[in-house]
C-alpha positions as a Python dict, from the first residue, in 0.01 Angstrom:
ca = {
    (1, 'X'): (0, 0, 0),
    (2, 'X'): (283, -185, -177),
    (3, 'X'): (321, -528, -202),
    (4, 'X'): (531, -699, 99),
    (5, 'X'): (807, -948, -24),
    (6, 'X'): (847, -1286, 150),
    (7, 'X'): (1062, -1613, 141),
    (8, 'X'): (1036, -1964, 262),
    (9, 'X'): (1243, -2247, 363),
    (10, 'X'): (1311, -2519, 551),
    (11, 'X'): (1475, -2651, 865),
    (12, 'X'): (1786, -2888, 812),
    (13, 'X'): (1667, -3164, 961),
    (14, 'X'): (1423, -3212, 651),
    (15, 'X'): (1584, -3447, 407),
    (16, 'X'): (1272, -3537, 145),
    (17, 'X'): (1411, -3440, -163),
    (18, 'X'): (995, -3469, -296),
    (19, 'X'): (950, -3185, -15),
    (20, 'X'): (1239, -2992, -133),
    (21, 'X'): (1133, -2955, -497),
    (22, 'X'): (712, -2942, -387),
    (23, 'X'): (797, -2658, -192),
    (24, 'X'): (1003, -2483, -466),
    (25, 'X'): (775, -2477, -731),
    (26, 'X'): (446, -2451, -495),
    (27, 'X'): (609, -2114, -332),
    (28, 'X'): (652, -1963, -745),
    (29, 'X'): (284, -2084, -777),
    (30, 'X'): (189, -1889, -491),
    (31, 'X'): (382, -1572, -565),
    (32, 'X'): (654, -1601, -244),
    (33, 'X'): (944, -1394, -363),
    (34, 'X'): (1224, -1660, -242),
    (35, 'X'): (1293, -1991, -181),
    (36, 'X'): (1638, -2057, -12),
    (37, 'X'): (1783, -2416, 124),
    (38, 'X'): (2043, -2432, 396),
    (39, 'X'): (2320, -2666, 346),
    (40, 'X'): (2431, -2916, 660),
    (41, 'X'): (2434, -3257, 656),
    (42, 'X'): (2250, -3423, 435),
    (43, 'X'): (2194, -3308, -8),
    (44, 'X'): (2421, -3078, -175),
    (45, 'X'): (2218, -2749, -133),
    (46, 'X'): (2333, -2660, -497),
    (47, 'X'): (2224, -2942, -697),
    (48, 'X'): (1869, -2902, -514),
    (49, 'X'): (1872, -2559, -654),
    (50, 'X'): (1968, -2645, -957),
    (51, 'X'): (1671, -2855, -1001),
    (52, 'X'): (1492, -2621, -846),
    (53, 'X'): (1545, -2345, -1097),
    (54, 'X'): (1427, -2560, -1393),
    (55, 'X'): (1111, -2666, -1268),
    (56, 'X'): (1055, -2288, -1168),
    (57, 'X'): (977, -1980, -1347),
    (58, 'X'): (1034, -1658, -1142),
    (59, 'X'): (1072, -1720, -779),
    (60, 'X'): (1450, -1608, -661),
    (61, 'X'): (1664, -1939, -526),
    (62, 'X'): (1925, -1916, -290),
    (63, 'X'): (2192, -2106, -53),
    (64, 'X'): (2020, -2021, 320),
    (65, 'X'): (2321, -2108, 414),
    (66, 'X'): (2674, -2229, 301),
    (67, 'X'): (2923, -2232, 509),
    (68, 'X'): (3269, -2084, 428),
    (69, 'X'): (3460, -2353, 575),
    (70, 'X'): (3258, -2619, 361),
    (71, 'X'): (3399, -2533, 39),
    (72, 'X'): (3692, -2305, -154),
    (73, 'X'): (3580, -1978, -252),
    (74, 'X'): (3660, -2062, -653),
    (75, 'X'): (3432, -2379, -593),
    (76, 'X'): (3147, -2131, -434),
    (77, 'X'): (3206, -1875, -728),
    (78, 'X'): (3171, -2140, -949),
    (79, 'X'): (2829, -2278, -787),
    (80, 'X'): (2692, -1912, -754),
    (81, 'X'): (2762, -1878, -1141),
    (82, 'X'): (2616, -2175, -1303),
    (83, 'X'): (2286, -2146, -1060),
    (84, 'X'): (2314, -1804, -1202),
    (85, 'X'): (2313, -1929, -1557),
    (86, 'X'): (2033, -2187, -1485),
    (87, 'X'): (1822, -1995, -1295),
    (88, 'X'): (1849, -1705, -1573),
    (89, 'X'): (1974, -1452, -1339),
    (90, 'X'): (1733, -1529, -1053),
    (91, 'X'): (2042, -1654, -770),
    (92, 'X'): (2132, -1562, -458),
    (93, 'X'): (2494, -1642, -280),
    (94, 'X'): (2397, -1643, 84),
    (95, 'X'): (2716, -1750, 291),
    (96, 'X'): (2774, -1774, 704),
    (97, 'X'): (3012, -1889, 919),
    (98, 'X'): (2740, -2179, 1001),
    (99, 'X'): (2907, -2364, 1314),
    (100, 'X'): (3181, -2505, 1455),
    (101, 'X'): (3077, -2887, 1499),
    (102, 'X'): (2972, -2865, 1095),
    (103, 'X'): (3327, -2727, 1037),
    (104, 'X'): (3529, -2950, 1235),
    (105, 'X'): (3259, -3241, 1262),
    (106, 'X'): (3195, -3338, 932),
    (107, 'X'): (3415, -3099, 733),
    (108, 'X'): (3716, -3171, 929),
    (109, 'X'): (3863, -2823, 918),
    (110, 'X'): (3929, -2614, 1223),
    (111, 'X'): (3648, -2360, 1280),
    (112, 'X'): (3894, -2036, 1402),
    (113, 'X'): (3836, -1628, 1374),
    (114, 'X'): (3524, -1704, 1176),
    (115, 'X'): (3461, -1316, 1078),
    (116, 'X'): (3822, -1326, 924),
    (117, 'X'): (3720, -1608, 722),
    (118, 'X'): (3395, -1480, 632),
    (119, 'X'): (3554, -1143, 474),
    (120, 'X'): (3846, -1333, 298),
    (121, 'X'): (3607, -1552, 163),
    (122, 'X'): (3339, -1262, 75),
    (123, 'X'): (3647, -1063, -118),
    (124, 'X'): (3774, -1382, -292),
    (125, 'X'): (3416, -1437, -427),
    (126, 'X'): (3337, -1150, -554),
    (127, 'X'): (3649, -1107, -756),
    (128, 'X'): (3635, -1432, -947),
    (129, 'X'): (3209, -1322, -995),
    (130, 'X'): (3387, -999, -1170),
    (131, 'X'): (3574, -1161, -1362),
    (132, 'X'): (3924, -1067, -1170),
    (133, 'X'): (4189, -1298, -1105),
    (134, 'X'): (4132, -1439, -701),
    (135, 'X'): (4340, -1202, -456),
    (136, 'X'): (4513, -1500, -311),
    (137, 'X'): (4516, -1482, 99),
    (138, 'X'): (4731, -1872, 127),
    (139, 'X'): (4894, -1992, -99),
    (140, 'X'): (5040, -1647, -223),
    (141, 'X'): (5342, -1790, -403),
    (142, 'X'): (5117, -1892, -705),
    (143, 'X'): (4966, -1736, -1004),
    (144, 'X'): (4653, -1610, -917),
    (145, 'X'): (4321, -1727, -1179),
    (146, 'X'): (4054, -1626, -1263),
    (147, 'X'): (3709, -1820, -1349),
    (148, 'X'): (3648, -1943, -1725),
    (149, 'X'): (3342, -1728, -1741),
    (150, 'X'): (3109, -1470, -1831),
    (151, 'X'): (3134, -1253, -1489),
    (152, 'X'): (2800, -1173, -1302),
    (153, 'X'): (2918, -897, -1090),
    (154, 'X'): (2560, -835, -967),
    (155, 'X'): (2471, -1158, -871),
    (156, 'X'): (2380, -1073, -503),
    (157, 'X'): (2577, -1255, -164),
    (158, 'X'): (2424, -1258, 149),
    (159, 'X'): (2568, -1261, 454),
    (160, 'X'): (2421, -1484, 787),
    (161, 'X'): (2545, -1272, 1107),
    (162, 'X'): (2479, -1269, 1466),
    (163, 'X'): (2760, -1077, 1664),
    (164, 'X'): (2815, -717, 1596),
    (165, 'X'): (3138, -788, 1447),
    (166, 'X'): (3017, -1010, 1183),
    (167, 'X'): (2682, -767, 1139),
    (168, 'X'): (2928, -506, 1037),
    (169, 'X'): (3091, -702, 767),
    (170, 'X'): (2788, -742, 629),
    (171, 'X'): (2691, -401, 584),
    (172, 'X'): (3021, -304, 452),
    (173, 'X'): (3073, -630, 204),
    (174, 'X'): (2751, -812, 157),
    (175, 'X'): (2390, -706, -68),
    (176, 'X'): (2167, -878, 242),
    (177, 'X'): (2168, -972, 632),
    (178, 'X'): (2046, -1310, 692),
    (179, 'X'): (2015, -1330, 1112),
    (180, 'X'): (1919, -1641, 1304),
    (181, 'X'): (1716, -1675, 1591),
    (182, 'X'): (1730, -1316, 1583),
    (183, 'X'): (1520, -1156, 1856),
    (184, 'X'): (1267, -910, 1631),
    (185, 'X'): (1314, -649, 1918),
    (186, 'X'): (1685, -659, 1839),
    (187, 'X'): (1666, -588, 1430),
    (188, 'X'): (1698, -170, 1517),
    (189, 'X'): (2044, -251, 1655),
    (190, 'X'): (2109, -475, 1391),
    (191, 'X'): (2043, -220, 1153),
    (192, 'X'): (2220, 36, 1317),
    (193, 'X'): (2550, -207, 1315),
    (194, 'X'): (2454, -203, 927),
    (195, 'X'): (2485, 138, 889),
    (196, 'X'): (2799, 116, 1064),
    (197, 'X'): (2929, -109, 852),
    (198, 'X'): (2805, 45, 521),
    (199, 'X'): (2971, 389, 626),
    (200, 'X'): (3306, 182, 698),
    (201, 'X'): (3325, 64, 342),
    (202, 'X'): (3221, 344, 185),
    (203, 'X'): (2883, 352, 71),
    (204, 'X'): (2631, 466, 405),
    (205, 'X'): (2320, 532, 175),
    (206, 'X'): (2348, 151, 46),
    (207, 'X'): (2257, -96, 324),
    (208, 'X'): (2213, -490, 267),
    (209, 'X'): (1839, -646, 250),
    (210, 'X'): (1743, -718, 593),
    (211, 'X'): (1631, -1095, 504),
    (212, 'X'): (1575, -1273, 835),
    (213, 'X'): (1484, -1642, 896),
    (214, 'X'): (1226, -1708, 1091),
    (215, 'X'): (1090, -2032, 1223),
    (216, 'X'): (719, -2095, 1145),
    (217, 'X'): (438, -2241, 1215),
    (218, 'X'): (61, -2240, 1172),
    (219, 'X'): (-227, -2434, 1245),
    (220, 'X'): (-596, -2393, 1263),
    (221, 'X'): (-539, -2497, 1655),
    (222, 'X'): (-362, -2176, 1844),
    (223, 'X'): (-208, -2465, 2136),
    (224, 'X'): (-103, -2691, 1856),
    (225, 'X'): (48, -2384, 1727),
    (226, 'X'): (241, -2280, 2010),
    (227, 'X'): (372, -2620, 2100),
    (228, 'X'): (523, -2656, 1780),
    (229, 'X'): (676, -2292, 1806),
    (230, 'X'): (783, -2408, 2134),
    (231, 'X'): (983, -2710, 1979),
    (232, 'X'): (1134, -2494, 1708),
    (233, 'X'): (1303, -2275, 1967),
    (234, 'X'): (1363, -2500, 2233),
    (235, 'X'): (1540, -2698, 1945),
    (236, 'X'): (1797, -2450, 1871),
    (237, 'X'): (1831, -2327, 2217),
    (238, 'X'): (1912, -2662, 2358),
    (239, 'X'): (2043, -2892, 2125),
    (240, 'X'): (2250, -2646, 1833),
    (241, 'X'): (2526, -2606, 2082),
    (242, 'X'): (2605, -2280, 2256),
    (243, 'X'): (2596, -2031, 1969),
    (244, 'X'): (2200, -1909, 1965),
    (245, 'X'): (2195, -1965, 2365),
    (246, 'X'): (2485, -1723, 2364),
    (247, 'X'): (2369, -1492, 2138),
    (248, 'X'): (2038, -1471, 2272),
    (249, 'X'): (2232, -1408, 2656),
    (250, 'X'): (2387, -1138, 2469),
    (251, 'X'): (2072, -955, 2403),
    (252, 'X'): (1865, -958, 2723),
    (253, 'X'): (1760, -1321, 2728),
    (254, 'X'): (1970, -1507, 2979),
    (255, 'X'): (1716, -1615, 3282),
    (256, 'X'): (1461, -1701, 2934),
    (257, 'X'): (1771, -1934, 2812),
    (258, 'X'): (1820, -2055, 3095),
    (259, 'X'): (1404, -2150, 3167),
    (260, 'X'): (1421, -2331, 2853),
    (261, 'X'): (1742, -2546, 2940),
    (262, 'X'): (1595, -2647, 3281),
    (263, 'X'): (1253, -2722, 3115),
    (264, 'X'): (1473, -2974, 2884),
    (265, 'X'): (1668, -3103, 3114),
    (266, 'X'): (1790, -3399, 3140),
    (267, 'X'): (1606, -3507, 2800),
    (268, 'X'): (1486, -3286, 2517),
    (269, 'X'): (1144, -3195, 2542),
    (270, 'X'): (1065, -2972, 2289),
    (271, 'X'): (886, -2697, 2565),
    (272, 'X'): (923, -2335, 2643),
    (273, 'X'): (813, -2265, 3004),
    (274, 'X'): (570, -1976, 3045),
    (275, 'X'): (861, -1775, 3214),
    (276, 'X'): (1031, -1783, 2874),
    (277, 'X'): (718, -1683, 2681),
    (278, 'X'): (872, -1346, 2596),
    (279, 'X'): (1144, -1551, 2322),
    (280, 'X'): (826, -1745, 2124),
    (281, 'X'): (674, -1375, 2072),
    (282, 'X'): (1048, -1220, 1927),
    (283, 'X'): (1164, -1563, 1769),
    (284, 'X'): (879, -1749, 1571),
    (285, 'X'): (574, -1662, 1408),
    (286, 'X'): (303, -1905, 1449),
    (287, 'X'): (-48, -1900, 1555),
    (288, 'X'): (-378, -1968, 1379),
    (289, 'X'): (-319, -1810, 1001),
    (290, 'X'): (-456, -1452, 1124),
    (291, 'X'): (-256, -1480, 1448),
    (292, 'X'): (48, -1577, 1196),
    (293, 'X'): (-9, -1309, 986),
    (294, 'X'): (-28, -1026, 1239),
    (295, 'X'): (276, -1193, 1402),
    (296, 'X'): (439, -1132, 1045),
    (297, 'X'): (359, -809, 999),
    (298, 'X'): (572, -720, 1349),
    (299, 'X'): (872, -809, 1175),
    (300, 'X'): (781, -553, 864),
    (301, 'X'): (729, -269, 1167),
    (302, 'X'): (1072, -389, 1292),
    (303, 'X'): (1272, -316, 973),
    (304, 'X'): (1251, -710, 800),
    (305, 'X'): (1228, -644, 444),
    (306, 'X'): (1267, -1012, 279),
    (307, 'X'): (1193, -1215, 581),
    (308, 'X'): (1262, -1581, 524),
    (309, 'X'): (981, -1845, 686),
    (310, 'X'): (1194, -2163, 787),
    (311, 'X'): (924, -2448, 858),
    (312, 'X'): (940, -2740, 1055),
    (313, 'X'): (1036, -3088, 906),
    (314, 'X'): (848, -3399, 854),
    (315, 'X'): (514, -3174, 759),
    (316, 'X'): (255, -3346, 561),
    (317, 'X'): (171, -3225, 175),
    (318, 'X'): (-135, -3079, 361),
    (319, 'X'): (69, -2882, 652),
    (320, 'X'): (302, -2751, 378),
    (321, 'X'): (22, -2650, 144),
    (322, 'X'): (-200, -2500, 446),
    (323, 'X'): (120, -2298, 583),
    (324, 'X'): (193, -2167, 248),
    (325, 'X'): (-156, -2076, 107),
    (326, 'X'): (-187, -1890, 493),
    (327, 'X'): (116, -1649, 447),
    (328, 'X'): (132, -1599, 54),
    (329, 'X'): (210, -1250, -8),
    (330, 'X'): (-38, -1018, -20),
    (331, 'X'): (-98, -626, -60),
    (332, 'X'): (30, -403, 180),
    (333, 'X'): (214, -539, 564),
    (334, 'X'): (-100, -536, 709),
    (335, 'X'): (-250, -787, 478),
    (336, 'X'): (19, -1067, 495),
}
């Protein structure tokens, strides 16, 4: 069988910038295809992975994600093609719409029609990574530019989506789908809006890398294992705002969402009920490192071809190293 591709990163709420670089240059040692930091509230995602791509040799870096209300799209060109350059061609733009207390909370810019701004900021990109002057959308008075540089029209953008709307856009604009808390069951339909989109801009036989993120965890101790799986998605469920909740709602999950805000309620406790059991098997992989791996190979069946493990912060050296050296790519799906 061929050899399966997989990625790692890390949840947001890490902010060791020892961690950030260990894992970088342990996941090259160990053959993971991609390493990718999200961007929030804490380092500037691109100077990590700038570092990151000198102290590495072949392992593909990538923004997991930025948001396109954090910066311009000529400052994102710009960051895409000097981590381009410094990497030596081994980048990856991956872009969202991230969320709106990040927008307006810290970036203090209104977070409105989000898929609008995601495809004006997808165009504007990729013109300036062409070479072309930026098709300006604002300020359309003024003499459009173009970047001071050698382009890189291949360098790769991926695209973080959730609603079908947004799904589409990827497939018609964008080289990869990044999904979130993404039930596994729900990747055919995904893929399907994919196609939809790739027909709508022309190209159906080319359809983004279906890349999703998936939180982690592993541990010799299967109950260890689920409680920390628990946590993950009790995390996002209950205390990222109403976006995942939503979403999930959206796709056959309400009475599980709403299990896991009563079990939380009226103080975060990290659990997932047993009535909500069904979202730990479609959300995380985690188990024992067999029990992992056979959880990881679901996602393969399901249509995941670069899927992305996001692990839990505050791990030890030795929880890192054990999680890592447990899924390293192998031969074949059924040997991840």
């Amino acid at each position: 069988m061929s050899r399966v591709h997989v990625g790692v990163s890390v949840m947001p709420l890490e902010n060791r910038h020892d961690v950030f670089v260990a894992l970088a240059t342990e996941a090259d040692h160990l053959g993971y295809d991609a390493f990718f930091l999200p961007e929030t509230w804490a380092y500037d995602t691109t100077v990590l992975l700038a570092e990151a791509a000198v102290k590495t040799e072949r392992i593909t870096l990538g923004t997991g994600i930025l948001g396109v209300w954090n910066r311009s799209a000529a400052t994102l060109a710009m960051a895409a093609s000097t981590l381009a350059t410094v990497s030596r061609g081994r980048f990856v733009l991956g872009l969202g719409a991230s969320t709106a207390q990040l927008a307006e909370g810290l970036h203090d810019v209104p977070f409105a029609a989000p898929v609008a701004r995601m495809r004006r900021t997808l165009q504007q990109v990729r013109a300036l990574l062409r070479g072309e002057r930026i098709p300006l959308a604002v300020a359309t008075g003024a003499r459009p530019l173009k970047l001071n540089l050698l382009p890189v029209p291949d360098l790769p953008i991926y695209l973080a989506a959730l609603g079908d709307a947004s799904v589409r856009l990827a497939g018609e604009l964008a080289d990869g789908w990044t999904p979130f808390i993404y039930p596994r069951r729900e990747l055919a339909s995904g893929i399907a809006r994919l196609r939809e989109g790739a027909a709508r801009g022309g190209h159906p036989d080319r359809l983004p890398v279906v890349s999703p993120s998936i939180p982690t965890v592993v541990c010799d101790d299967p109950a260890r294992a689920r409680e920390g799986a628990a946590w993950f998605a009790a995390f996002y469920i209950v205390s990222m705002g109403t976006l995942y909740r939503q979403s999930l709602a959206r796709q056959g999950f309400a009475k599980e969402v709403e299990a896991v805000l009563a079990a939380n309620a009226p103080k975060f406790a990290g659990v997932v009920p047993p009535d909500a059991e069904e979202l730990l098997e479609e959300l995380v992989v985690f188990g024992t490192p067999a029990e992992a791996r056979r959880r990881l190979a679901r996602w393969y069946e399901a249509g995941a071809a670069l899927p992305v493990l996001l692990l839990r912060p505050n791990l030890s050296h030795e929880e890192l190293q054990f999680t890592l050296n447990a899924l390293r790519p192998r031969d074949g799906a059924a040997g991840v």
